[in-house]
Coordinates of C-alpha atoms in Angstrom, one line a residue:
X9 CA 84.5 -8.1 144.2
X10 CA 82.2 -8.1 141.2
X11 CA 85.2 -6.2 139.3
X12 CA 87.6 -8.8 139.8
X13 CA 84.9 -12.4 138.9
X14 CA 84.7 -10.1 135.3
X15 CA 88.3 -10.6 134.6
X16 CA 89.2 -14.5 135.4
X17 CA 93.2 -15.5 135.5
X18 CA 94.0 -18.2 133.4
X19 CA 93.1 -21.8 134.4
X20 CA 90.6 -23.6 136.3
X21 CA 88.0 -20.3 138.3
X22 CA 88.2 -21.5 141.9
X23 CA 91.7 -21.6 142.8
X24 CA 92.8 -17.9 142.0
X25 CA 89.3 -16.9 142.9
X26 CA 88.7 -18.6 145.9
X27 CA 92.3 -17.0 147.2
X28 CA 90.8 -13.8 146.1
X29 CA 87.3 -13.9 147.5
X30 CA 89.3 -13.5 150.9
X31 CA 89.8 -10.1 150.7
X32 CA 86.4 -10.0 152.2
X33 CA 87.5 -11.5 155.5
X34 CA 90.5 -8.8 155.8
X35 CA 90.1 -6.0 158.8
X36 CA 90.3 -3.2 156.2
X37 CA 88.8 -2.6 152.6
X38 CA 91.7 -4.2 149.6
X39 CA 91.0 -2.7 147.0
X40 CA 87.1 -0.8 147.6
X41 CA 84.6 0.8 144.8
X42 CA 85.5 4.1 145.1
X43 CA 89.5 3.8 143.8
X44 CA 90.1 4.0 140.1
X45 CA 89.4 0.5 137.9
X46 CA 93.4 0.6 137.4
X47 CA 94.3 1.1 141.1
X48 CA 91.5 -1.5 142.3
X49 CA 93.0 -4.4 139.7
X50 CA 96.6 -3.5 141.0
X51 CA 96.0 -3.9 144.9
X52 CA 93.9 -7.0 143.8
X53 CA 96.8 -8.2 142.1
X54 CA 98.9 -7.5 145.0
X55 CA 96.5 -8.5 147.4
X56 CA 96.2 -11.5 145.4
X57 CA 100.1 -12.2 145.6
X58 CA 100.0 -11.7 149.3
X59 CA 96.9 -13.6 150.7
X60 CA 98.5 -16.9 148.0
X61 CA 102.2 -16.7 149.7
X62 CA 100.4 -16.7 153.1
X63 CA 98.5 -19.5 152.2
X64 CA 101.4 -21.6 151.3
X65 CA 103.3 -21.0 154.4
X66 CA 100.1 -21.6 156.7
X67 CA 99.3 -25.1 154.5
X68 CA 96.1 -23.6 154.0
X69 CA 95.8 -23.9 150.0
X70 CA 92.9 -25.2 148.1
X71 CA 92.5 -29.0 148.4
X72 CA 93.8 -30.9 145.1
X73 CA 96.9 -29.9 145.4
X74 CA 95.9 -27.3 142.2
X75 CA 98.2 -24.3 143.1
X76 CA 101.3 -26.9 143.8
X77 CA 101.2 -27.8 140.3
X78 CA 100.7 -24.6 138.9
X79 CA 103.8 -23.9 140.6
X80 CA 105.7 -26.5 139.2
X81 CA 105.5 -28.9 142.6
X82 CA 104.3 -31.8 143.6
X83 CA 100.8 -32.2 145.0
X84 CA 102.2 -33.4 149.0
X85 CA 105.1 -30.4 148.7
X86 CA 105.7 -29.1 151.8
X87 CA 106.0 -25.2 152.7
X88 CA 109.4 -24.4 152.2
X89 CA 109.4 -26.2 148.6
X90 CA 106.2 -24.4 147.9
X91 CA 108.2 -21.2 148.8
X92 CA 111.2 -22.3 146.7
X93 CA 108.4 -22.8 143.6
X94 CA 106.4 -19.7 144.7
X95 CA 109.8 -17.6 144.6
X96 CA 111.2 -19.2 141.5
X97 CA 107.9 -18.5 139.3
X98 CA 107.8 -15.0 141.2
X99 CA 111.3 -14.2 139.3
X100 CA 110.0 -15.2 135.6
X101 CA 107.6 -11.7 136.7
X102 CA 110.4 -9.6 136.7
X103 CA 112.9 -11.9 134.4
X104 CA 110.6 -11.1 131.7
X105 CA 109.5 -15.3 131.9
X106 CA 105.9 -16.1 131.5
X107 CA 104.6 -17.6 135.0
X108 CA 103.0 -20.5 135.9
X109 CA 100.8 -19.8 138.3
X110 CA 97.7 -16.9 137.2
X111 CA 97.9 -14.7 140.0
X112 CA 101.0 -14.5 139.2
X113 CA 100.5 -13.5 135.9
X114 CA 98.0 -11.1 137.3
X115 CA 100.6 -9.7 139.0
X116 CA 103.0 -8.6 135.9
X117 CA 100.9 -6.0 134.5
X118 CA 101.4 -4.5 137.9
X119 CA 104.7 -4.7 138.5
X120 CA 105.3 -2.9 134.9
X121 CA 103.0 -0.5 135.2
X122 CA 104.4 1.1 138.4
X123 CA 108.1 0.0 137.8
X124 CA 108.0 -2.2 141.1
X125 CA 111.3 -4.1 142.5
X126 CA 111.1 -7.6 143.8
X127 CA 112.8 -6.5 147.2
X128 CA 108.6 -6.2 148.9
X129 CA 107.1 -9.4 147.0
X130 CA 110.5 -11.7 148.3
X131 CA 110.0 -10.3 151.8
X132 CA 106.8 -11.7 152.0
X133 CA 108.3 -14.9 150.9
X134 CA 110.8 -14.7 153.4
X135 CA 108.2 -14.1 156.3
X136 CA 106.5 -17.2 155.8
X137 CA 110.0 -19.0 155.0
X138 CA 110.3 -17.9 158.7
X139 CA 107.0 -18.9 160.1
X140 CA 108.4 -22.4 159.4
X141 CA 111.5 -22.0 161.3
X142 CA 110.7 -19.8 163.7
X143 CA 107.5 -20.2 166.2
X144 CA 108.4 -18.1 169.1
X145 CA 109.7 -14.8 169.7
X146 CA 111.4 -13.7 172.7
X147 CA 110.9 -9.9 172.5
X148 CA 109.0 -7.4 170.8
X149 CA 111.9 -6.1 168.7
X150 CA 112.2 -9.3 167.3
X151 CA 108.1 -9.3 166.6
X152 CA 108.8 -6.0 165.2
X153 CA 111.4 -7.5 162.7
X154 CA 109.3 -10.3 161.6
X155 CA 106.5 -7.7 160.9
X156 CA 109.0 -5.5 158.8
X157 CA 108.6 -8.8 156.5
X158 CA 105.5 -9.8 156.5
X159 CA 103.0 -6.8 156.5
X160 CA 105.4 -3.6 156.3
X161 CA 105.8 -4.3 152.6
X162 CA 102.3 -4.4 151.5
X163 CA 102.0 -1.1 152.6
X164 CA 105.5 0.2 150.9
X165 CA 103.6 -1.3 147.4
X166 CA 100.5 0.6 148.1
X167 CA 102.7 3.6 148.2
X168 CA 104.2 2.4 144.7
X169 CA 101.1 1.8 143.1
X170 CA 99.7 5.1 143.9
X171 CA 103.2 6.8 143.1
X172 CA 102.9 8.6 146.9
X173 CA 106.4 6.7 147.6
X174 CA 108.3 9.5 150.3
X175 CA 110.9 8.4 153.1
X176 CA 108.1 10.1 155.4
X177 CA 105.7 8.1 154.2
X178 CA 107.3 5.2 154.2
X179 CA 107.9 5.2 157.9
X180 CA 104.3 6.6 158.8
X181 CA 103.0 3.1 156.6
X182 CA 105.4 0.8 158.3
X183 CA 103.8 1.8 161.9
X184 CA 100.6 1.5 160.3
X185 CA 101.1 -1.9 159.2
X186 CA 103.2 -3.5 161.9
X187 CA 100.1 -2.4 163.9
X188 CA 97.8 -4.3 161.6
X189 CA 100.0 -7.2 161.8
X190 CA 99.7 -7.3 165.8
X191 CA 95.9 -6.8 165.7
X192 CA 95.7 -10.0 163.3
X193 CA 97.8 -12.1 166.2
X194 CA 95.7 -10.9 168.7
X195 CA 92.3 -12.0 167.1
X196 CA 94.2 -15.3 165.9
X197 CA 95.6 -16.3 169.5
X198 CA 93.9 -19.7 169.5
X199 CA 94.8 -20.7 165.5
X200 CA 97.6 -19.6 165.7
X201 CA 98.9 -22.2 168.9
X202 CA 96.4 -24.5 166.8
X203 CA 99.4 -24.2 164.5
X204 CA 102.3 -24.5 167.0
X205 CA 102.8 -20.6 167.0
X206 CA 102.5 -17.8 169.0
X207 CA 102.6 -14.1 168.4
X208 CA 103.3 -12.9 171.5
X209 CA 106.9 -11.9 172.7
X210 CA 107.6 -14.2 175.8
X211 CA 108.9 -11.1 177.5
X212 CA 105.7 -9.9 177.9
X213 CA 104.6 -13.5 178.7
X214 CA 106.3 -13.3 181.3
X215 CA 105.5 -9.8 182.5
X216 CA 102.1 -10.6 182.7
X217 CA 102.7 -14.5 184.3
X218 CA 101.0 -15.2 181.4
X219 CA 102.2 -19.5 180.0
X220 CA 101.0 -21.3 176.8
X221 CA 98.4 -23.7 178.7
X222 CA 96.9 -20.0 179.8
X223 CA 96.3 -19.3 175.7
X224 CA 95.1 -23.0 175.4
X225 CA 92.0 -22.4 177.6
X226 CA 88.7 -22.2 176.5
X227 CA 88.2 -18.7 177.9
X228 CA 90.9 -16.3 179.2
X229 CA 91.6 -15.6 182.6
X230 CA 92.3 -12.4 183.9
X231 CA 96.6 -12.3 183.6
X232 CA 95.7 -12.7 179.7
X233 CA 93.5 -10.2 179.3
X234 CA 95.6 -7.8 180.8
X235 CA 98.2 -9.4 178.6
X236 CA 96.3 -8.6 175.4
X237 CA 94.9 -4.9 176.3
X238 CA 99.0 -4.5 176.6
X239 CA 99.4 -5.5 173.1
X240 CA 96.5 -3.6 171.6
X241 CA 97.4 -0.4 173.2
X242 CA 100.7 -1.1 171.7
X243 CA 98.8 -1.6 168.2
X244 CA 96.7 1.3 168.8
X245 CA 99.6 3.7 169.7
X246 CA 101.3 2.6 166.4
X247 CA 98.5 3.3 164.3
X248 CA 98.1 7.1 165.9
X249 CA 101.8 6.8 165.1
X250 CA 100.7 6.0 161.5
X251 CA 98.0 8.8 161.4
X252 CA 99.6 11.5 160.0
X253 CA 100.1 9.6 156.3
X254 CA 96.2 9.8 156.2
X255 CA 96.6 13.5 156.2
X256 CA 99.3 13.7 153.9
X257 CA 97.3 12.5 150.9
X258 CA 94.1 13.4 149.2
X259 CA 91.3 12.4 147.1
X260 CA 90.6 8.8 147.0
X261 CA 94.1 7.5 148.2
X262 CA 93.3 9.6 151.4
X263 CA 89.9 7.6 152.0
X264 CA 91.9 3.9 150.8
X265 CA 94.3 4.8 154.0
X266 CA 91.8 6.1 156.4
X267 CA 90.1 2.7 155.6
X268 CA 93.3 0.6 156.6
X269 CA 93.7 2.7 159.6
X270 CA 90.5 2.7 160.5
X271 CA 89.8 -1.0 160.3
X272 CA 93.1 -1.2 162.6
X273 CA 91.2 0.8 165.3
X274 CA 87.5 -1.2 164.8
X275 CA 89.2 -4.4 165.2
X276 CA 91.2 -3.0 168.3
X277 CA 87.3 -1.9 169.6
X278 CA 85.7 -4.7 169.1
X279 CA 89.1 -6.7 170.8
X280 CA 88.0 -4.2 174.0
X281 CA 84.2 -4.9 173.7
X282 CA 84.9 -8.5 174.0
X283 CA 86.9 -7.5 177.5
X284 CA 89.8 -8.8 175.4
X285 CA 89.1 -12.3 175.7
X286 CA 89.9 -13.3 172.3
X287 CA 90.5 -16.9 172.7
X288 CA 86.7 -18.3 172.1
X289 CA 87.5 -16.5 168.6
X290 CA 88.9 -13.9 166.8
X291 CA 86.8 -10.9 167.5
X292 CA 85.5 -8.6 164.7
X293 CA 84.3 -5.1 163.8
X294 CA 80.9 -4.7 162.8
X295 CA 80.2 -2.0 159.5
X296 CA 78.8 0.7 161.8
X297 CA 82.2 0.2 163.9
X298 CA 84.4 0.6 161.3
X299 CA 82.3 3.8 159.4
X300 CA 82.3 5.1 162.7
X301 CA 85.9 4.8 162.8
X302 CA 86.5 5.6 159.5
X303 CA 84.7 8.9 160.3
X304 CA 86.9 9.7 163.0
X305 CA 89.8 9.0 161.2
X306 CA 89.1 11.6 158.3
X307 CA 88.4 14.4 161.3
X308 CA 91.4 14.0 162.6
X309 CA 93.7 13.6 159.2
X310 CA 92.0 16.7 158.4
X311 CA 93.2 19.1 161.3
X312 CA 96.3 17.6 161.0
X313 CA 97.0 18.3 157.6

């Protein structure tokens, strides 16, 4: 992270930074040492982008009410107005406007440089316009659909930042994040119904005879567990699914990808270490899990390309 404390947004340090410093937290490496300075600043920016518009939607912003006025909102918004705001200075970046908020700003030496649309940056929106309306889903295609908006298009700007953009690829990274999107909602079980939501299709609810007092206990019993190794061996057999863009790249951009598909996997092993009880808290991979990973990752890519 010491690359991006060196070049501060505009305005007061913490905010941006502190939305930032999260990248830290993420299953996979953003934007890690080894990737040209351009490329690193450009996923931070996206990254950036991304972990801010989550924010908003999950009322999880920086107390003070800082960002909201940034944005042109009140300091007691609610979500969807933040949204509205978030969307509405998101525009000015490709309007040619000057945003308000500096991430934002960040963001527009991206978006010239690599010539990207607004169509991946309003999905995101959308997907957290959703998570207000919408706090159930009733089967996995529908999961699968709210997952085409909320992590499928970070990997689509990864592509577009790199210039790697193929229809191939584009479908091998869409596995690869819906996967990574599942494996977050099954480390965040418990915060999640914290917040009145749950991740997990009610089909497979009740397949399992598996009902939201069941995720509400301190511990899980044995129907949720069984419950959750179904849903990571879904995750996992979309990320083998995913594999093959590893192995269709090289250089640096081929260790950035092995590091997102890798962390998938780690988090999914350290899910199964924890005899998937995630509901005490969200289980994580250590370093040795994810080099490990990481290491078998790469062998693979490389007999397969």
């Amino acid at each position: 992270m010491t690359g991006v404390r060196q070049a501060r947004p505009d305005g007061p340090a913490h905010a941006p930074l502190a939305t930032l410093d999260k990248a830290a937290d993420e299953n996979f490496p953003v934007a890690p040492f080894f990737l040209p300075r351009a490329w690193r600043g450009d996923l931070m920016a996206v990254y950036g982008f991304a972990r801010l518009v989550d924010d908003i939607g999950d009322s999880d912003l920086a107390p003070g009410g800082h960002d909201a006025r940034l944005l042109g909102a009140g300091p007691d918004a609610d979500p969807l107005t933040l949204l509205d705001a978030f969307e509405a200075d998101l525009r000015r970046v490709f309007d040619g406007g000057s945003p308000g908020h500096p991430l934002l700003r960040r963001l527009t030496g991206t978006v010239r440089r690599h010539g990207l649309g607004p169509e991946p940056f309003l999905a995101l929106i959308e997907a957290n316009r959703q998570d207000q309306r919408v706090s159930r889903y009733g089967t996995y295609a529908e999961l699968a659909d709210y997952c085409a908006l909320s992590a499928n298009p970070v990997g689509r700007l990864v592509l577009g930042i790199t210039g790697t953009t193929t229809p191939e690829r584009v479908r091998r990274s869409d596995a690869v994040c819906t996967a990574l999107q599942i494996v977050e909602h099954l480390q965040d079980v418990a915060e999640d119904l914290r917040r009145d939501r749950v991740y997990l299709p009610a089909e497979d609810l009740d397949r399992f005879h598996v009902t939201e007092a069941d995720l509400a206990l301190p511990t899980a019993g044995a129907s949720t567990r069984a419950l959750i190794a179904y849903q990571a061996d879904r995750a996992r057999r979309l990320l083998d699914e995913g594999g093959p863009l590893v192995g269709s790249v090289h250089g640096r951009l081929r260790l950035l990808l092995a590091g997102f598909t890798a962390g998938g996997h780690a988090a999914l092993d350290a899910v199964a270490a924890a005899r998937y009880d995630v509901l005490p808290g969200p289980p994580r991979a250590t370093r040795p899990q994810l080099l490990r990973r990481l290491a078998a990752v790469l062998r693979t890519t490389r007999r397969e390309g």
